[in-house]
Amino acid sequence: LNIYFFFFPSQTVTGNFANVIHGLNANHLTDQVIQRSKRMILDTLGVGLLGTSTEVCHKVTRYSKIYSSDISSTIWGHLDFRLPPLYAAFVNGVAVHSMDFDDTWHPATHPSGAVLPAVIALSEAFPQKKKISGLDLLLAFNVGIEVQGRLLRFSSEARNIPKRFHPPTVVGTMGSAAACAKLLALDRLKCKNTLAIAASYAGAPLANAATQTKPLHVGNAAKHGLEAACLASQGLQGNKQILDMESGIGAFYTDYNPQTLPTLQSYPWLLDQQDVAIKCFPAHLGTHWVADAASSVRKKLVESSDNLLPLDKIEKIILKVPEVKYVNRPRPISEHEARHSFQFVACSALLNGSMSVQSFTSENVHQPALQELLCKTQLEHPPDNTPSFDSLYCEVSVTLRDGNTISDRCDTFYGHWRKPLKKEDLEKKFQSNASSVLPAEATEGIIETVYNLENVKDCSVLSTFLSGRSARALSEKRHAQSNIVGFG
Amino acid sequence: LWETVTSSFASFIHGVQPEHLSKIVRHRSKRMILDSIGVGLVGSTTHVFDIALQYSSAISTRTPSSLPQLPALHTSMSLSPFLWQTHSMDFDDTWHPATHPSGAILPALLAASQMLPPSTKPNGMDFLLAFNVGLEVQGRLMHFSTEAHNIPKRFHPPSVVGTMGSAAATAKLLSLSTAQCTHALGIAASLAGAPMANAATQAKPLHIGNATRLGFEAALLAARGMEANPLILDDIPGCSGFSVFYSVYQPKPLSTPSDHHEFLLEKQDIAFKRFPAHLGMHWVVDAALSVRNLFIHYAGSFSPSLIRTIVLKIPVSKYINRPFPSSEHEARHSFQFNACTALLDGEVGLSSFTESSIHRQELRELLDKVVVEHPEDNVANFDKMYGEVELLLHSGDVLTGKCDTFYGHWRKPLSKESLLKKFRSNASHVLSEEKIETIITMVDNLENLSDSSQLACSL
C-alpha cells in the first residue's frame, strides 16, 4: 500500500553502509591495513599530545571543564582532571588538529583526528566488566576511516583541495559516528540512524581554516559523531536514506553520486589501496612541497657563499603552486595564518634550511629577515598544477641581483603517500611530540601498545599511558588485569 | 571607516539598547516567548524528549527530580538548552523568510540567565533585548539570499540561521565585547547547517535543540577568548564562509542602531501554529474545514461514502507531500494527512498525531481518495501560498474550500485569547494552574522584571 516502495530500491546506500559497518569484523582486516592504521594511530597520538600545549587547546579545556560527570575519559597528557567522554573527544580532537600536524588522505581530509579521540574516549565509558580489546579499537578505527574514504568518493568536488565545506567536518563527523557505532556494537538499524543523526551535525565552512577555530572542526567532528552514535543507541531515529538523498549528505556537495559498498567477502579497504600522508612539520599539506623545494634551493645557494644565505643578493622569489586561496597569504600575522601560507613556509625554509614545530613561534613569524624575504615573494599558478594532493607540485625559483636563477621542483615530499615516512622517522616524530608532555615510560608504553594493538586484551592501558600515569601504578594495574582476564 | 558585514553585525549586537525596541516589537516578541514556552513544555511529554533526557543524564552528574519541569533538572549546562524540545511536535512559531526563530534562541537565553552570578543578573528588559537581537540577526541573515524566501530544499533554516541567532542572543545577554561578538558568529558558523532530509523524522527536533545549544556554546567559547574568521559573514572568494549554505549570497551590512533602528519584527510578524504540524498544513486544514462545512450543509452530515475524489491544490514541496505517512513525524509533514484529518474530525489537534489516530481505517479510506495537484500559481512560499480542497462527489457535484491566509498566519494573527488558550492547553500537560498563571503574568510584564533568571526558575 505504501507508494514509497516503488521509489526506493530494496538496497539503499544508507542501508548498505549500515550493513557493512555492522558486518565488518577483525578477520576482514588485512596486514597492510593493520600496519598502516597503527602508524596513523601512533602519529595521531603524538600530534595530539603535543597539541595539548597549544593556546587553542587551553581555551577549549577551560571551557569544557564547566561540565562535570560521573562517567569520565582521559584528556591526553593530563593526570589532573578528566572530562565526560563527549568533551574528552572534543578536547583531544582539538589537540590533534591544533597545529595542523595530523595526517591527510586522498581525497582530501584529515581522517584520524575525527575518529581516534572519539573511540578512545568511548572505550573508557563502558562499564568496568566490559573490556574493549585493542583489536576492537583497531577495527572501529578502521571502520571510521573507511566510511570517510567512501563518502569522499561520492563527489568529484572532493578530489580537489576544498573551497566550500571543510571536509573533516563533513566526512569526519560521519566517520566518527560510524566508528562509535561499531565500538558500541549497534545493530543495523541503529547504525543507519547513527549516520542519519550525524549528518545533521556535519558541515562547517572553510573560512575558519587558518584561524583558531579550525582545530575545533576536528574536535567537533569527533564529539558529534560520538553523540550521534549515543543518541541512536538510545533509540533516536533519523532519515534512513540519509546517504541516498540530495537533501541528505548530498546537501554538502554540488554533485553527489552515492554508491553501495563492496560485499563483506574479502572486503577491499581503501586504506589498502591509498595510504595517508604524514607531516614532518605542522602546516597545511600544500606547504610541504614548498618546503622541500625551498630547502633544495637553499642548499644550492649556500654552497657558493660560505653556508650563509645571501639575503641582500636575492632579487625575487617565485613559487609555482596550485591555486588554493586559503593557503595564499603573503603576510601572515598569526601562527594559524603562517601554517596556511605558501609564502611563509618557502621563506622560512630558505632562511633556516628546514621546517619544524619551532618555525611557527611568534619570534620566528616576525623575524625581520623573514619579513624581508616575504616582500620579495610572488606566487604563480601554472595551469598544469592542479589543486589535488595527489598531483600537485611546487617549483621554487630564486632570482639573484646578478641575474642568476636557482630553482628546484618538488613532486613528492618525504611523508607523502608515494614516499612514506620510514618507521624510525615516524617514531622519532612521535617521541619528539609526546615527550614534550609525557614521561619516557609513558611514551615507550604507547609505542609498544600501538605496535602490538591487535594483541592487547584491554585497550584501557593506552588511555592510562596517555594520561601519563606512573610506571609503577601501571604495572600494578597490569598485574591486576592479568589476574582477572587471564592470558591465553 | 569601511566596515565589513561581519563587523557591522558585531557592532549591532554589542551596541543595540532597550530604547531601540519599539512597542510593536516588544509586544510581538513577548507573544513569541510565551508561545515558545508553552510549546517547549508540552514538548517535554514526547518520546524524542525522553531520548534527549536519557542521553543528557548519562553524561551529567545531577539526576532529574521530576521529569516535566525542564530547567529544574539542572543538567549539564550546555545540555539544558538542548533539552528544550520546542520543535518536537513542529508546534513552534514560523517566520518569513522561513525559519523557526524562537526555539533557537529562547532556551539558550534561559540557560544563560541562570548562569550569570547574582550580582550581574540581567533584568527582564535585557532578556527581551537579547531575544530580539537573536531574532533580528536571523532575519537579516536570511535576507542575504533569495533562496531563503522559499520553503527550503537543502539546509534546514533553523540549523543555519538559528545557530547564528542563538550565538548573537547569548553574546548580547552575556555582554560580550564587539570583538567577542564577531568571534561568536564565526565559531557558530562552524556549528551550523543540517540537511533537510532529516525533516519529517525524529531527528528534526534536534535541529532546533542543537541550534540553540551550539549557538550558546559558540558564545561561551568566544567569551573565553576563542577566535574565528572575522569575515565569516562577508563574501570570501575561493573560500566559503557563512555563504557556504546558499548558492546565491549577497551579504549587506547592518546599520549601527541609531535612534531609529527598525527591527524586522516590526515589518514582518510571526505565524503561530494552532496545531502541531508543518506550517504548510495550516492552509489545507483551514480549506478542508471550510469545505467540510459546505459538505455537511449539503449532505446533512459528513458522509465519506459520497465522496469520489479529494483534490488538494498545493505548492510543490517534496518533504511535505506524503500520501500515506506511517509515523507521527511524517504525519506532521503530510498535506494529505492533515486535510483528511480535518475533513474527518472537524479539527486537528495534539491527539490527531497519535499512533491510533494515524492508522485509523476511516482515515486510510479517505487518504485513498486523495489526488494532488500543483497549480503553477501556488508557490512554495509562506507569504504567497494557498491551499484548496475540492470534494468531487459521486453525484457529480463539486464542493470547494480555499484558504489564502489561515488563522494564526502573520496576516491574520492569533488573538490574545487564542494565544493564551494555546499556552494554557500546552502548559497544563505539565504544570499546575498556579504556575501557568505566574508565567503568563511574568512574560506579560517582562520589561519590569528585575531578575530575568526568575523566568527560568518559574518553569
PDB file of C-alpha atoms in Angstrom, chain B residues 104-188:
ATOM      1  CA  ALA B 104      16.558  28.526  18.523  1.00  0.00           C
ATOM      2  CA  ILE B 105      17.145  31.376  20.950  1.00  0.00           C
ATOM      3  CA  LEU B 106      14.844  31.188  23.958  1.00  0.00           C
ATOM      4  CA  PRO B 107      16.337  28.072  25.589  1.00  0.00           C
ATOM      5  CA  ALA B 108      19.846  29.451  25.290  1.00  0.00           C
ATOM      6  CA  LEU B 109      18.786  32.692  26.947  1.00  0.00           C
ATOM      7  CA  LEU B 110      17.033  30.887  29.779  1.00  0.00           C
ATOM      8  CA  ALA B 111      20.191  28.896  30.444  1.00  0.00           C
ATOM      9  CA  ALA B 112      22.426  31.944  30.113  1.00  0.00           C
ATOM     10  CA  SER B 113      20.275  33.941  32.539  1.00  0.00           C
ATOM     11  CA  GLN B 114      20.783  31.276  35.165  1.00  0.00           C
ATOM     12  CA  MET B 115      24.482  31.045  34.524  1.00  0.00           C
ATOM     13  CA  LEU B 116      25.438  34.564  35.474  1.00  0.00           C
ATOM     14  CA  PRO B 117      26.330  35.338  39.087  1.00  0.00           C
ATOM     15  CA  PRO B 118      23.678  37.110  41.204  1.00  0.00           C
ATOM     16  CA  SER B 119      25.472  40.456  41.063  1.00  0.00           C
ATOM     17  CA  THR B 120      25.236  40.678  37.293  1.00  0.00           C
ATOM     18  CA  LYS B 121      21.873  39.103  36.591  1.00  0.00           C
ATOM     19  CA  PRO B 122      20.295  40.640  33.501  1.00  0.00           C
ATOM     20  CA  ASN B 123      16.837  42.083  34.043  1.00  0.00           C
ATOM     21  CA  GLY B 124      13.722  41.396  32.027  1.00  0.00           C
ATOM     22  CA  MET B 125      14.433  44.208  29.607  1.00  0.00           C
ATOM     23  CA  ASP B 126      17.944  42.884  28.927  1.00  0.00           C
ATOM     24  CA  PHE B 127      16.398  39.494  28.305  1.00  0.00           C
ATOM     25  CA  LEU B 128      13.814  40.889  25.911  1.00  0.00           C
ATOM     26  CA  LEU B 129      16.503  42.834  24.097  1.00  0.00           C
ATOM     27  CA  ALA B 130      18.764  39.791  23.751  1.00  0.00           C
ATOM     28  CA  PHE B 131      15.826  37.797  22.422  1.00  0.00           C
ATOM     29  CA  ASN B 132      15.180  40.419  19.787  1.00  0.00           C
ATOM     30  CA  VAL B 133      18.853  40.568  18.857  1.00  0.00           C
ATOM     31  CA  GLY B 134      18.663  36.843  18.189  1.00  0.00           C
ATOM     32  CA  LEU B 135      15.592  37.309  16.010  1.00  0.00           C
ATOM     33  CA  GLU B 136      16.989  40.261  14.131  1.00  0.00           C
ATOM     34  CA  VAL B 137      20.247  38.517  13.285  1.00  0.00           C
ATOM     35  CA  GLN B 138      18.343  35.511  11.932  1.00  0.00           C
ATOM     36  CA  GLY B 139      16.082  37.687   9.819  1.00  0.00           C
ATOM     37  CA  ARG B 140      18.932  39.779   8.433  1.00  0.00           C
ATOM     38  CA  LEU B 141      20.942  36.700   7.502  1.00  0.00           C
ATOM     39  CA  MET B 142      18.008  35.223   5.632  1.00  0.00           C
ATOM     40  CA  HIS B 143      17.797  38.356   3.557  1.00  0.00           C
ATOM     41  CA  PHE B 144      21.240  37.615   2.198  1.00  0.00           C
ATOM     42  CA  SER B 145      19.858  35.003  -0.167  1.00  0.00           C
ATOM     43  CA  THR B 146      16.813  34.861  -2.415  1.00  0.00           C
ATOM     44  CA  GLU B 147      16.876  31.082  -1.851  1.00  0.00           C
ATOM     45  CA  ALA B 148      15.735  31.744   1.704  1.00  0.00           C
ATOM     46  CA  HIS B 149      12.396  33.168   0.590  1.00  0.00           C
ATOM     47  CA  ASN B 150      11.022  29.812  -0.424  1.00  0.00           C
ATOM     48  CA  ILE B 151      10.420  26.660   1.530  1.00  0.00           C
ATOM     49  CA  PRO B 152      13.895  25.136   1.868  1.00  0.00           C
ATOM     50  CA  LYS B 153      15.398  22.236  -0.079  1.00  0.00           C
ATOM     51  CA  ARG B 154      18.980  21.731   1.085  1.00  0.00           C
ATOM     52  CA  PHE B 155      19.681  23.002   4.592  1.00  0.00           C
ATOM     53  CA  HIS B 156      17.077  23.272   7.295  1.00  0.00           C
ATOM     54  CA  PRO B 157      16.997  27.018   8.040  1.00  0.00           C
ATOM     55  CA  PRO B 158      16.814  26.804  11.848  1.00  0.00           C
ATOM     56  CA  SER B 159      20.073  24.855  11.759  1.00  0.00           C
ATOM     57  CA  VAL B 160      21.678  27.576   9.661  1.00  0.00           C
ATOM     58  CA  VAL B 161      20.403  30.926  10.914  1.00  0.00           C
ATOM     59  CA  GLY B 162      19.108  29.604  14.237  1.00  0.00           C
ATOM     60  CA  THR B 163      22.591  28.721  15.420  1.00  0.00           C
ATOM     61  CA  MET B 164      23.804  32.195  14.484  1.00  0.00           C
ATOM     62  CA  GLY B 165      20.832  33.813  16.213  1.00  0.00           C
ATOM     63  CA  SER B 166      21.444  31.831  19.363  1.00  0.00           C
ATOM     64  CA  ALA B 167      25.090  32.859  19.396  1.00  0.00           C
ATOM     65  CA  ALA B 168      24.134  36.504  18.897  1.00  0.00           C
ATOM     66  CA  ALA B 169      21.442  36.449  21.579  1.00  0.00           C
ATOM     67  CA  THR B 170      23.672  34.742  24.112  1.00  0.00           C
ATOM     68  CA  ALA B 171      26.534  37.094  23.308  1.00  0.00           C
ATOM     69  CA  LYS B 172      24.192  40.004  23.959  1.00  0.00           C
ATOM     70  CA  LEU B 173      22.931  38.671  27.277  1.00  0.00           C
ATOM     71  CA  LEU B 174      26.469  37.954  28.424  1.00  0.00           C
ATOM     72  CA  SER B 175      27.525  41.479  27.351  1.00  0.00           C
ATOM     73  CA  LEU B 176      30.402  40.321  25.196  1.00  0.00           C
ATOM     74  CA  SER B 177      32.645  42.924  23.574  1.00  0.00           C
ATOM     75  CA  THR B 178      32.300  43.728  19.882  1.00  0.00           C
ATOM     76  CA  ALA B 179      35.318  41.568  19.076  1.00  0.00           C
ATOM     77  CA  GLN B 180      33.903  38.690  21.058  1.00  0.00           C
ATOM     78  CA  CYS B 181      30.564  39.063  19.279  1.00  0.00           C
ATOM     79  CA  THR B 182      32.394  38.798  15.974  1.00  0.00           C
ATOM     80  CA  HIS B 183      34.066  35.589  17.035  1.00  0.00           C
ATOM     81  CA  ALA B 184      30.858  34.154  18.478  1.00  0.00           C
ATOM     82  CA  LEU B 185      29.355  34.470  14.995  1.00  0.00           C
ATOM     83  CA  GLY B 186      32.417  32.911  13.412  1.00  0.00           C
ATOM     84  CA  ILE B 187      32.509  29.947  15.778  1.00  0.00           C
ATOM     85  CA  ALA B 188      28.772  29.456  15.396  1.00  0.00           C
TER      86      ALA B 188
END
